[in-house]
Short mmCIF file of C-alpha atoms in Angstrom, two decimals:
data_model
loop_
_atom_site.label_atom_id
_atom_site.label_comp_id
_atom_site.label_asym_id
_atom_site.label_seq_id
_atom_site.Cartn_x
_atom_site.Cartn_y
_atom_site.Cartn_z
CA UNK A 1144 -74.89 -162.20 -102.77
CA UNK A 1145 -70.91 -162.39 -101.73
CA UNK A 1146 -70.37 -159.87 -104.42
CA UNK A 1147 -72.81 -157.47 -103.28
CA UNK A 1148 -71.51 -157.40 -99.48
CA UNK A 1149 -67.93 -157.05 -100.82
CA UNK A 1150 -69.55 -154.21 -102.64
CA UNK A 1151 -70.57 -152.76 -99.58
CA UNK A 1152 -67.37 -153.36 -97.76
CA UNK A 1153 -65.23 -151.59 -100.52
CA UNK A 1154 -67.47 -148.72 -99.87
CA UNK A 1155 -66.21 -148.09 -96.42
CA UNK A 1156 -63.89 -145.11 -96.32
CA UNK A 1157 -62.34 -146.24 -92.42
CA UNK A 1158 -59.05 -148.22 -93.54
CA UNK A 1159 -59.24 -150.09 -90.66
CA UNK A 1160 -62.84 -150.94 -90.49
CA UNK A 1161 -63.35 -152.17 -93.83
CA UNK A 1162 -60.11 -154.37 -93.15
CA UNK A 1163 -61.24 -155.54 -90.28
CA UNK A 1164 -64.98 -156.09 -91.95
CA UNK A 1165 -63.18 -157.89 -95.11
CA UNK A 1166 -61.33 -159.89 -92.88
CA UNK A 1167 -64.69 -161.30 -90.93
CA UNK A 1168 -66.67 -161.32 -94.89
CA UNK A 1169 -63.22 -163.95 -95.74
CA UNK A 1170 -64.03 -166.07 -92.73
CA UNK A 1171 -67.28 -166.75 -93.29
CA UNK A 1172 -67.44 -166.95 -97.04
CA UNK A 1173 -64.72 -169.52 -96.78
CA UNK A 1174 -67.46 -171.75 -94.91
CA UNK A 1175 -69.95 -171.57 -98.04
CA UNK A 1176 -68.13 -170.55 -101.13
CA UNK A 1177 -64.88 -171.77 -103.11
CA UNK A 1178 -61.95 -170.34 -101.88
CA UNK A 1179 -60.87 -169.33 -105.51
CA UNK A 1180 -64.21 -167.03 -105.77
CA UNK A 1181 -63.80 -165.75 -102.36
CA UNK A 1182 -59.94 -164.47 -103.04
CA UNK A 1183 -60.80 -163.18 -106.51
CA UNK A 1184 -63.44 -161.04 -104.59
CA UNK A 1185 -61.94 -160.18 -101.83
CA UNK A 1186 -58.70 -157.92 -102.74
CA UNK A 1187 -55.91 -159.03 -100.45
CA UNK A 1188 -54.96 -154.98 -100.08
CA UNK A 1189 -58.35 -154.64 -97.83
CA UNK A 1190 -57.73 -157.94 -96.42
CA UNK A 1191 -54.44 -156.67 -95.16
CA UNK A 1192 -55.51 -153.49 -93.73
CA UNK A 1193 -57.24 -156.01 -91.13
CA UNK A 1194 -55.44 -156.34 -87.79
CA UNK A 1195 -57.58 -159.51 -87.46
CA UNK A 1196 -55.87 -160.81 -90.86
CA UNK A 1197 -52.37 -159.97 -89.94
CA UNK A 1198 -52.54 -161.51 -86.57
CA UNK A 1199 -53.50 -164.54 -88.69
CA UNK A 1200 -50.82 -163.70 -90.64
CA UNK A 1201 -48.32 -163.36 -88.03
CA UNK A 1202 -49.30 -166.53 -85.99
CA UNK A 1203 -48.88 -168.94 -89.19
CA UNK A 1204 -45.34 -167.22 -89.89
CA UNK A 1205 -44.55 -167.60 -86.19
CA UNK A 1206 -45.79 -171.11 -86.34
CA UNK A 1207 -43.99 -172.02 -89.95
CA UNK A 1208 -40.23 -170.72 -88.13
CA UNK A 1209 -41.30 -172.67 -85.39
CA UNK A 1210 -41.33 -175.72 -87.19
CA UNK A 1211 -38.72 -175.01 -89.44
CA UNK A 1212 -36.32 -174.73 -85.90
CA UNK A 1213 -38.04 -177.98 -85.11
CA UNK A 1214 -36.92 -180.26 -88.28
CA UNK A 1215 -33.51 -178.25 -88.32
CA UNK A 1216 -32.47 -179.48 -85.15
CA UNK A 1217 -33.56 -182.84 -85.80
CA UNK A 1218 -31.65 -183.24 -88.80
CA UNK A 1219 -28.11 -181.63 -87.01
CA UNK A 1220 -28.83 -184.45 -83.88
CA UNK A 1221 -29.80 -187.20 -86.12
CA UNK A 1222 -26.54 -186.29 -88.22
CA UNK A 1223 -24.18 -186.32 -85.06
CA UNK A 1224 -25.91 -188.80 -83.77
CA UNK A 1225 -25.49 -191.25 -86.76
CA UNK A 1226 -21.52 -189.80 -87.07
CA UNK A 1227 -21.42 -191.18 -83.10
CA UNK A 1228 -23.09 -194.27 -83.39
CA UNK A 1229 -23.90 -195.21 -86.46
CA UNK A 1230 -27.52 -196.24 -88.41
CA UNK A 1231 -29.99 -195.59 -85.90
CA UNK A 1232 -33.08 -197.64 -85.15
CA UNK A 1233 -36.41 -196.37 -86.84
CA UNK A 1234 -37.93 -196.69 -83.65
CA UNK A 1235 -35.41 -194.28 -81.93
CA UNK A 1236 -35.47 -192.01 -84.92
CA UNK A 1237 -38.89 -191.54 -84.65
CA UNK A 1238 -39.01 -191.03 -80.63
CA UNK A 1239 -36.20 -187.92 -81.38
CA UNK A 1240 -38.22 -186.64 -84.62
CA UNK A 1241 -41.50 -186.24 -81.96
CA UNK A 1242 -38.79 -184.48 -79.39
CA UNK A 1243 -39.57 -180.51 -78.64
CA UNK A 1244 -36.46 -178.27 -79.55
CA UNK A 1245 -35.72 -178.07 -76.01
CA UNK A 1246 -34.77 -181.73 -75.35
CA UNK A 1247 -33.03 -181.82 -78.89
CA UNK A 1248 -30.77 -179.46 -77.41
CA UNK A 1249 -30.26 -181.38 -74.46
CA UNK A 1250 -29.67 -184.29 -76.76
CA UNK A 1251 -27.31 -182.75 -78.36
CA UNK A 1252 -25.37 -181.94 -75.47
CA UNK A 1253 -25.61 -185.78 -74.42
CA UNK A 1254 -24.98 -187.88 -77.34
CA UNK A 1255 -21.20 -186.41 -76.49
CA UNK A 1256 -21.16 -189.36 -73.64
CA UNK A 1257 -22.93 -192.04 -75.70
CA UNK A 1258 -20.92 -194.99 -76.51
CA UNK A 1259 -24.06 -197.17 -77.93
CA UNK A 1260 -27.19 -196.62 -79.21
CA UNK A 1261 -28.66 -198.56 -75.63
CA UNK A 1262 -26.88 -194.74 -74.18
CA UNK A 1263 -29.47 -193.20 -76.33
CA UNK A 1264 -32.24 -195.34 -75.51
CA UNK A 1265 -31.84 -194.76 -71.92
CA UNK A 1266 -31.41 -190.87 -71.93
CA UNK A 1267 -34.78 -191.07 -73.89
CA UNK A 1268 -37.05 -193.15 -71.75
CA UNK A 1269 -35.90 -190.03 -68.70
#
């Protein structure tokens, strides 16, 4: 049955509608087929043509450099901050690994005044 609707959705002449058509056909085969039957299927050219499928696209890259930032900055403040005061707590390396990219830049501002890791401890229970 998949293979007949995809069948019917490479038909469609409109670019944009049979994108947008594959895209909704991916969606809801994923919920009842294999996802290796449902890509071999579904060409990822038509998929593409979706604006539904590259807004998908587009969030998840968004997301991934988003994250990526995230664990970057971590790594540069847990760096200085081990340089400054030496092995860190696990507990207080986990507290800064859950921190937004925001406060690790204000951490990284801070940790110039810390003497001890108690300095560090304090700025993070503000």
């Amino acid at each position: 049955m998949l293979e007949q609707v995809v069948a019917e959705v490479d038909k469609i002449e409109e670019k944009p509608l049979r994108g947008n058509l594959a895209a909704c056909v991916d969606v809801l085969a994923g919920l009842r087929f294999e996802k290796e039957l449902v890509r071999r299927l579904l060409r990822e050219e038509i998929m593409e043509e979706s604006v539904t499928y590259q807004d998908i696209i587009q969030k998840g890259v968004q997301k991934g450099l988003q994250r990526g930032k995230q664990e970057e900055a971590v790594l540069i403040v847990m760096r200085l901050l081990t340089l400054r005061l030496g092995l860190l707590d696990p507990v207080l390396q986990q507290q800064i690994e859950g921190l937004s990219i925001t406060r690790l830049e204000e951490l990284s501002e801070a940790l110039l005044d810390f003497k001890t890791a108690t300095d560090l401890a304090v700025w993070l229970e503000k």
